[in-house]
Amino acid sequence: VTVVLLLSACSGGNNDKQSDKSNKSYDRIISLMPSNTEILYKLGLGKKIVGVSTVDDYPKDVKNKKKFNAMKLNKEALLKAKPDLILAHESQKSTDGKVLNSLKKSGVKVVYIQDAQSLKETYASFEQVGKVVHKEKQAHKLVKETRDNVDKVIKSVPKDKPKQKVFMEVSSEPEIYTAGKHTFFNDMLTKLHAKNDFASEEGWKKVSKEDIIKKNPDVMISTMGMSEAEYKKMVKQRGGFEKINAVKNNDIKAVNGDQISRPGPRIDDGLKSLRDALYK
């Protein structure tokens, strides 16, 4: 459920690309989105991070940082950490705008990092974070490295395989959610020469079991953090699913949800695991 809430939040907001035009360096940074945290670590600023969100779990060092509930921010708790910079996600303007504006008035720099729903937009968010923290060169290098790795994965896709119809399961309880167009997963499937069964839908979409049966995907992929064995067991217990090609051919896979849902520096690893789920 947390994943869906975060993903749903990510598909909202406008594209206000703020950046800090001063030359001030920041020594006490709070990052309220796991992808932004991972970018900061890659830019060499791990030691300057004093707080992260409650869903942050990478790199391991984040366990030593103060945790904040990014879905329900507490102004007093944030101020107590004495941040000089808070990196928020643009979706938080609508969910926590009042708290963040109040922090701005208290003298804390608050920057909203753009919502990345494609690989191209991910690279832009690297550059945006780099500009805010005055690490433009390092950010540019990170973009180049990540893009090169992503290109290698895309080039490794077998050319002779037919385009497969794919169902991505983002959440199964209490309701089944999938990825439609203008989402990260849809962009990744397109790059890997696969067809998203729900590409006609917009954003993160709730779907019924009947909808999935009707679409009859060739491959079903879970991004929920469960094992492949657990996902197979769950799918095979669903009534009517025995008619689906993916179930008939046992093409029911699971990938690392964090790697492929976070628009951060590990996105090439996420793309690789998605490629392996599709073609191995």
mmCIF file of C-alpha atoms in Angstrom:
data_model
loop_
_atom_site.group_PDB
_atom_site.id
_atom_site.type_symbol
_atom_site.label_atom_id
_atom_site.label_comp_id
_atom_site.label_asym_id
_atom_site.label_seq_id
_atom_site.Cartn_x
_atom_site.Cartn_y
_atom_site.Cartn_z
ATOM 1 C CA VAL A 1 0.000 0.000 0.000
ATOM 2 C CA THR A 2 2.844 2.386 0.835
ATOM 3 C CA VAL A 3 4.269 1.807 -2.648
ATOM 4 C CA VAL A 4 0.979 2.711 -4.320
ATOM 5 C CA LEU A 5 0.545 5.793 -2.153
ATOM 6 C CA LEU A 6 4.029 6.983 -3.033
ATOM 7 C CA LEU A 7 3.625 6.191 -6.726
ATOM 8 C CA SER A 8 0.202 7.827 -6.855
ATOM 9 C CA ALA A 9 1.638 10.909 -5.178
ATOM 10 C CA CYS A 10 4.466 10.910 -7.689
ATOM 11 C CA SER A 11 2.083 11.199 -10.612
ATOM 12 C CA GLY A 12 0.652 14.452 -9.298
ATOM 13 C CA GLY A 13 2.075 17.930 -8.920
ATOM 14 C CA ASN A 14 3.273 20.435 -11.446
ATOM 15 C CA ASN A 15 6.701 20.768 -12.894
ATOM 16 C CA ASP A 16 8.148 23.658 -10.911
ATOM 17 C CA LYS A 17 11.888 23.226 -11.314
ATOM 18 C CA GLN A 18 13.321 25.194 -8.460
ATOM 19 C CA SER A 19 17.016 25.627 -8.014
ATOM 20 C CA ASP A 20 19.230 27.602 -5.686
ATOM 21 C CA LYS A 21 20.987 30.391 -7.545
ATOM 22 C CA SER A 22 23.149 31.365 -4.560
ATOM 23 C CA ASN A 23 26.511 29.775 -3.842
ATOM 24 C CA LYS A 24 25.517 28.696 -0.335
ATOM 25 C CA SER A 25 26.696 25.209 0.573
ATOM 26 C CA TYR A 26 24.471 23.030 2.726
ATOM 27 C CA ASP A 27 25.666 21.074 5.749
ATOM 28 C CA ARG A 28 22.399 19.719 7.167
ATOM 29 C CA ILE A 29 20.220 18.210 4.457
ATOM 30 C CA ILE A 30 16.893 16.398 4.877
ATOM 31 C CA SER A 31 15.779 14.299 1.906
ATOM 32 C CA LEU A 32 12.118 13.309 1.828
ATOM 33 C CA MET A 33 12.238 10.939 -1.146
ATOM 34 C CA PRO A 34 14.382 7.758 -1.449
ATOM 35 C CA SER A 35 15.481 8.528 -5.024
ATOM 36 C CA ASN A 36 16.723 11.993 -3.991
ATOM 37 C CA THR A 37 18.602 10.425 -1.064
ATOM 38 C CA GLU A 38 20.350 7.970 -3.384
ATOM 39 C CA ILE A 39 21.306 10.820 -5.743
ATOM 40 C CA LEU A 40 22.781 12.831 -2.834
ATOM 41 C CA TYR A 41 24.887 9.856 -1.724
ATOM 42 C CA LYS A 42 26.157 9.381 -5.282
ATOM 43 C CA LEU A 43 27.129 13.062 -5.356
ATOM 44 C CA GLY A 44 29.252 12.487 -2.230
ATOM 45 C CA LEU A 45 26.957 14.237 0.255
ATOM 46 C CA GLY A 46 26.005 11.294 2.481
ATOM 47 C CA LYS A 47 27.689 12.817 5.531
ATOM 48 C CA LYS A 48 25.688 16.032 5.151
ATOM 49 C CA ILE A 49 22.329 14.230 5.236
ATOM 50 C CA VAL A 50 20.762 14.524 8.708
ATOM 51 C CA GLY A 51 17.330 13.101 7.892
ATOM 52 C CA VAL A 52 15.496 10.891 5.382
ATOM 53 C CA SER A 53 11.982 9.527 4.872
ATOM 54 C CA THR A 54 10.645 6.513 6.784
ATOM 55 C CA VAL A 55 10.690 4.463 3.550
ATOM 56 C CA ASP A 56 14.372 5.151 2.822
ATOM 57 C CA ASP A 57 16.427 1.951 3.009
ATOM 58 C CA TYR A 58 19.403 2.498 0.673
ATOM 59 C CA PRO A 59 22.317 2.799 1.016
ATOM 60 C CA LYS A 60 22.717 1.023 4.373
ATOM 61 C CA ASP A 61 24.002 4.219 5.993
ATOM 62 C CA VAL A 62 20.457 5.694 5.977
ATOM 63 C CA LYS A 63 19.614 3.552 9.003
ATOM 64 C CA ASN A 64 21.763 5.982 11.015
ATOM 65 C CA LYS A 65 19.749 9.012 9.885
ATOM 66 C CA LYS A 66 16.744 10.605 11.571
ATOM 67 C CA LYS A 67 13.495 9.364 9.952
ATOM 68 C CA PHE A 68 10.528 11.537 8.904
ATOM 69 C CA ASN A 69 7.127 10.429 7.642
ATOM 70 C CA ALA A 70 7.072 12.040 4.192
ATOM 71 C CA MET A 71 3.336 11.371 3.864
ATOM 72 C CA LYS A 72 2.573 13.405 7.002
ATOM 73 C CA LEU A 73 5.265 15.911 7.838
ATOM 74 C CA ASN A 74 5.716 17.279 11.344
ATOM 75 C CA LYS A 75 7.106 20.821 11.345
ATOM 76 C CA GLU A 76 8.470 20.721 14.902
ATOM 77 C CA ALA A 77 10.292 17.426 14.319
ATOM 78 C CA LEU A 78 11.830 18.761 11.092
ATOM 79 C CA LEU A 79 12.963 22.018 12.747
ATOM 80 C CA LYS A 80 14.470 20.079 15.648
ATOM 81 C CA ALA A 81 16.891 18.458 13.164
ATOM 82 C CA LYS A 82 18.108 21.998 12.256
ATOM 83 C CA PRO A 83 18.185 21.494 8.456
ATOM 84 C CA ASP A 84 19.530 24.192 6.161
ATOM 85 C CA LEU A 85 18.112 22.392 3.087
ATOM 86 C CA ILE A 86 15.070 20.159 2.608
ATOM 87 C CA LEU A 87 14.778 18.274 -0.675
ATOM 88 C CA ALA A 88 11.113 17.479 -1.200
ATOM 89 C CA HIS A 89 9.268 15.860 -4.092
ATOM 90 C CA GLU A 90 6.991 18.080 -6.167
ATOM 91 C CA SER A 91 3.957 15.936 -5.210
ATOM 92 C CA GLN A 92 4.465 17.127 -1.627
ATOM 93 C CA LYS A 93 3.291 20.607 -2.597
ATOM 94 C CA SER A 94 -0.250 19.284 -2.532
ATOM 95 C CA THR A 95 0.133 16.915 0.441
ATOM 96 C CA ASP A 96 2.441 18.910 2.727
ATOM 97 C CA GLY A 97 2.697 22.346 1.124
ATOM 98 C CA LYS A 98 1.574 24.202 4.273
ATOM 99 C CA VAL A 99 4.239 22.602 6.467
ATOM 100 C CA LEU A 100 6.983 23.108 3.882
ATOM 101 C CA ASN A 101 5.993 26.752 3.237
ATOM 102 C CA SER A 102 6.016 27.346 6.970
ATOM 103 C CA LEU A 103 9.561 25.900 7.124
ATOM 104 C CA LYS A 104 10.602 28.267 4.331
ATOM 105 C CA LYS A 105 9.354 31.168 6.445
ATOM 106 C CA SER A 106 11.503 29.828 9.305
ATOM 107 C CA GLY A 107 14.558 30.268 7.048
ATOM 108 C CA VAL A 108 14.996 26.706 5.771
ATOM 109 C CA LYS A 109 15.688 26.321 2.052
ATOM 110 C CA VAL A 110 13.042 24.000 0.568
ATOM 111 C CA VAL A 111 13.461 22.710 -2.979
ATOM 112 C CA TYR A 112 10.925 20.552 -4.820
ATOM 113 C CA ILE A 113 12.587 18.002 -7.077
ATOM 114 C CA GLN A 114 10.659 17.319 -10.260
ATOM 115 C CA ASP A 115 8.536 14.225 -10.712
ATOM 116 C CA ALA A 116 10.431 11.797 -12.976
ATOM 117 C CA GLN A 117 8.183 9.422 -14.908
ATOM 118 C CA SER A 118 10.688 8.379 -17.566
ATOM 119 C CA LEU A 119 14.392 7.634 -17.892
ATOM 120 C CA LYS A 120 14.947 11.004 -19.583
ATOM 121 C CA GLU A 121 13.242 12.831 -16.709
ATOM 122 C CA THR A 122 15.338 10.828 -14.228
ATOM 123 C CA TYR A 123 18.529 12.233 -15.741
ATOM 124 C CA ALA A 124 17.016 15.723 -15.487
ATOM 125 C CA SER A 125 16.349 15.189 -11.757
ATOM 126 C CA PHE A 126 20.030 14.191 -11.261
ATOM 127 C CA GLU A 127 21.014 17.514 -12.857
ATOM 128 C CA GLN A 128 18.453 19.418 -10.781
ATOM 129 C CA VAL A 129 19.721 17.983 -7.478
ATOM 130 C CA GLY A 130 23.314 18.603 -8.599
ATOM 131 C CA LYS A 131 22.531 22.260 -9.320
ATOM 132 C CA VAL A 132 20.866 22.812 -5.932
ATOM 133 C CA VAL A 133 23.832 21.390 -3.989
ATOM 134 C CA HIS A 134 26.498 22.870 -6.307
ATOM 135 C CA LYS A 135 27.702 19.502 -7.599
ATOM 136 C CA GLU A 136 26.923 20.099 -11.273
ATOM 137 C CA LYS A 137 30.040 18.317 -12.579
ATOM 138 C CA GLN A 138 29.417 15.227 -10.458
ATOM 139 C CA ALA A 139 25.744 15.197 -11.489
ATOM 140 C CA HIS A 140 26.686 15.438 -15.155
ATOM 141 C CA LYS A 141 29.092 12.521 -14.712
ATOM 142 C CA LEU A 142 26.379 10.507 -12.932
ATOM 143 C CA VAL A 143 23.964 11.142 -15.825
ATOM 144 C CA LYS A 144 26.559 9.973 -18.354
ATOM 145 C CA GLU A 145 27.426 6.803 -16.403
ATOM 146 C CA THR A 146 23.780 5.885 -15.819
ATOM 147 C CA ARG A 147 22.769 6.619 -19.416
ATOM 148 C CA ASP A 148 25.658 4.518 -20.761
ATOM 149 C CA ASN A 149 24.665 1.599 -18.513
ATOM 150 C CA VAL A 150 20.995 1.935 -19.528
ATOM 151 C CA ASP A 151 21.947 1.986 -23.227
ATOM 152 C CA LYS A 152 23.947 -1.227 -22.779
ATOM 153 C CA VAL A 153 20.911 -2.946 -21.242
ATOM 154 C CA ILE A 154 18.633 -1.765 -24.071
ATOM 155 C CA LYS A 155 21.117 -2.937 -26.725
ATOM 156 C CA SER A 156 21.259 -6.370 -25.075
ATOM 157 C CA VAL A 157 17.544 -7.054 -25.698
ATOM 158 C CA PRO A 158 17.201 -9.996 -28.131
ATOM 159 C CA LYS A 159 16.141 -8.696 -31.559
ATOM 160 C CA ASP A 160 14.547 -11.950 -32.724
ATOM 161 C CA LYS A 161 12.038 -12.294 -29.870
ATOM 162 C CA PRO A 162 8.384 -11.295 -30.530
ATOM 163 C CA LYS A 163 7.073 -8.294 -28.561
ATOM 164 C CA GLN A 164 5.527 -9.629 -25.356
ATOM 165 C CA LYS A 165 2.382 -8.310 -23.671
ATOM 166 C CA VAL A 166 3.179 -7.547 -20.044
ATOM 167 C CA PHE A 167 1.151 -6.971 -16.879
ATOM 168 C CA MET A 168 3.044 -5.127 -14.126
ATOM 169 C CA GLU A 169 1.592 -5.697 -10.644
ATOM 170 C CA VAL A 170 2.535 -2.772 -8.434
ATOM 171 C CA SER A 171 0.251 -3.672 -5.530
ATOM 172 C CA SER A 172 -2.088 -6.571 -4.825
ATOM 173 C CA GLU A 173 -3.580 -5.756 -1.420
ATOM 174 C CA PRO A 174 -6.144 -4.483 -0.712
ATOM 175 C CA GLU A 175 -6.579 -3.762 -4.441
ATOM 176 C CA ILE A 176 -4.577 -4.586 -7.553
ATOM 177 C CA TYR A 177 -2.703 -1.631 -9.072
ATOM 178 C CA THR A 178 -0.725 -1.476 -12.296
ATOM 179 C CA ALA A 179 1.214 1.080 -14.337
ATOM 180 C CA GLY A 180 -0.375 2.901 -17.259
ATOM 181 C CA LYS A 181 1.058 5.469 -19.655
ATOM 182 C CA HIS A 182 3.160 8.378 -18.341
ATOM 183 C CA THR A 183 4.700 6.147 -15.684
ATOM 184 C CA PHE A 184 8.200 4.975 -15.129
ATOM 185 C CA PHE A 185 7.363 1.315 -15.683
ATOM 186 C CA ASN A 186 5.630 2.019 -18.984
ATOM 187 C CA ASP A 187 8.699 3.868 -20.259
ATOM 188 C CA MET A 188 10.967 0.997 -19.197
ATOM 189 C CA LEU A 189 8.803 -1.637 -20.902
ATOM 190 C CA THR A 190 8.785 0.430 -24.109
ATOM 191 C CA LYS A 191 12.593 0.777 -23.991
ATOM 192 C CA LEU A 192 12.852 -3.021 -23.612
ATOM 193 C CA HIS A 193 10.641 -3.599 -26.702
ATOM 194 C CA ALA A 194 7.745 -5.009 -24.665
ATOM 195 C CA LYS A 195 4.095 -3.952 -24.666
ATOM 196 C CA ASN A 196 2.421 -2.763 -21.478
ATOM 197 C CA ASP A 197 -1.070 -4.333 -21.391
ATOM 198 C CA PHE A 198 -2.474 -1.246 -19.669
ATOM 199 C CA ALA A 199 -0.648 1.440 -21.684
ATOM 200 C CA SER A 200 -4.023 2.903 -22.713
ATOM 201 C CA GLU A 201 -4.700 3.868 -19.063
ATOM 202 C CA GLU A 202 -3.275 6.971 -17.414
ATOM 203 C CA GLY A 203 -0.853 6.823 -14.474
ATOM 204 C CA TRP A 204 -1.041 4.303 -11.641
ATOM 205 C CA LYS A 205 -4.284 2.450 -12.162
ATOM 206 C CA LYS A 206 -6.518 0.198 -10.053
ATOM 207 C CA VAL A 207 -7.573 -2.836 -12.114
ATOM 208 C CA SER A 208 -9.871 -5.812 -11.549
ATOM 209 C CA LYS A 209 -9.008 -9.480 -11.934
ATOM 210 C CA GLU A 210 -11.460 -9.556 -14.851
ATOM 211 C CA ASP A 211 -9.542 -6.721 -16.573
ATOM 212 C CA ILE A 212 -6.305 -8.726 -16.321
ATOM 213 C CA ILE A 213 -7.913 -11.931 -17.638
ATOM 214 C CA LYS A 214 -9.341 -9.962 -20.593
ATOM 215 C CA LYS A 215 -5.916 -8.503 -21.445
ATOM 216 C CA ASN A 216 -4.388 -12.008 -21.348
ATOM 217 C CA PRO A 217 -0.730 -10.975 -20.738
ATOM 218 C CA ASP A 218 2.181 -13.154 -21.919
ATOM 219 C CA VAL A 219 4.173 -12.209 -18.817
ATOM 220 C CA MET A 220 3.097 -11.111 -15.337
ATOM 221 C CA ILE A 221 5.651 -9.223 -13.237
ATOM 222 C CA SER A 222 5.408 -8.287 -9.557
ATOM 223 C CA THR A 223 7.300 -5.247 -8.245
ATOM 224 C CA MET A 224 6.012 -5.691 -4.674
ATOM 225 C CA GLY A 225 9.138 -7.101 -3.044
ATOM 226 C CA MET A 226 7.785 -10.644 -2.745
ATOM 227 C CA SER A 227 9.645 -13.668 -4.069
ATOM 228 C CA GLU A 228 8.820 -15.240 -7.432
ATOM 229 C CA ALA A 229 7.528 -18.365 -5.653
ATOM 230 C CA GLU A 230 5.173 -16.272 -3.482
ATOM 231 C CA TYR A 231 3.875 -14.326 -6.477
ATOM 232 C CA LYS A 232 3.288 -17.517 -8.508
ATOM 233 C CA LYS A 233 1.356 -19.024 -5.615
ATOM 234 C CA MET A 234 -0.790 -15.884 -5.261
ATOM 235 C CA VAL A 235 -1.555 -15.648 -8.988
ATOM 236 C CA LYS A 236 -2.428 -19.337 -9.326
ATOM 237 C CA GLN A 237 -4.967 -19.027 -6.509
ATOM 238 C CA ARG A 238 -6.930 -16.390 -8.430
ATOM 239 C CA GLY A 239 -10.046 -17.740 -10.082
ATOM 240 C CA GLY A 240 -10.003 -17.635 -13.889
ATOM 241 C CA PHE A 241 -6.288 -16.898 -14.129
ATOM 242 C CA GLU A 242 -5.558 -20.387 -15.455
ATOM 243 C CA LYS A 243 -6.805 -19.057 -18.847
ATOM 244 C CA ILE A 244 -4.033 -16.420 -19.001
ATOM 245 C CA ASN A 245 -1.034 -17.162 -21.256
ATOM 246 C CA ALA A 246 1.446 -16.067 -18.550
ATOM 247 C CA VAL A 247 -0.040 -18.612 -16.135
ATOM 248 C CA LYS A 248 -0.272 -21.385 -18.753
ATOM 249 C CA ASN A 249 3.409 -20.883 -19.670
ATOM 250 C CA ASN A 250 4.552 -20.182 -16.087
ATOM 251 C CA ASP A 251 5.849 -16.734 -17.102
ATOM 252 C CA ILE A 252 5.170 -15.213 -13.692
ATOM 253 C CA LYS A 253 8.131 -13.173 -12.463
ATOM 254 C CA ALA A 254 9.183 -10.901 -9.588
ATOM 255 C CA VAL A 255 11.693 -8.024 -9.675
ATOM 256 C CA ASN A 256 13.254 -5.735 -7.061
ATOM 257 C CA GLY A 257 10.608 -3.043 -6.569
ATOM 258 C CA ASP A 258 13.009 -0.457 -5.133
ATOM 259 C CA GLN A 259 15.442 -0.699 -8.034
ATOM 260 C CA ILE A 260 12.842 -0.279 -10.723
ATOM 261 C CA SER A 261 10.429 2.131 -9.051
ATOM 262 C CA ARG A 262 12.949 4.697 -7.806
ATOM 263 C CA PRO A 263 14.099 7.193 -10.423
ATOM 264 C CA GLY A 264 17.599 7.160 -8.968
ATOM 265 C CA PRO A 265 21.158 6.012 -9.702
ATOM 266 C CA ARG A 266 20.296 2.287 -9.534
ATOM 267 C CA ILE A 267 17.812 2.525 -12.382
ATOM 268 C CA ASP A 268 20.143 0.675 -14.758
ATOM 269 C CA ASP A 269 20.101 -2.305 -12.356
ATOM 270 C CA GLY A 270 16.316 -2.117 -12.272
ATOM 271 C CA LEU A 271 16.136 -2.079 -16.056
ATOM 272 C CA LYS A 272 18.473 -5.090 -16.159
ATOM 273 C CA SER A 273 16.286 -7.100 -13.775
ATOM 274 C CA LEU A 274 13.196 -6.199 -15.827
ATOM 275 C CA ARG A 275 14.994 -7.292 -19.019
ATOM 276 C CA ASP A 276 15.904 -10.613 -17.378
ATOM 277 C CA ALA A 277 12.299 -11.132 -16.272
ATOM 278 C CA LEU A 278 11.144 -10.587 -19.848
ATOM 279 C CA TYR A 279 13.776 -12.478 -21.809
ATOM 280 C CA LYS A 280 15.277 -15.214 -19.590
#
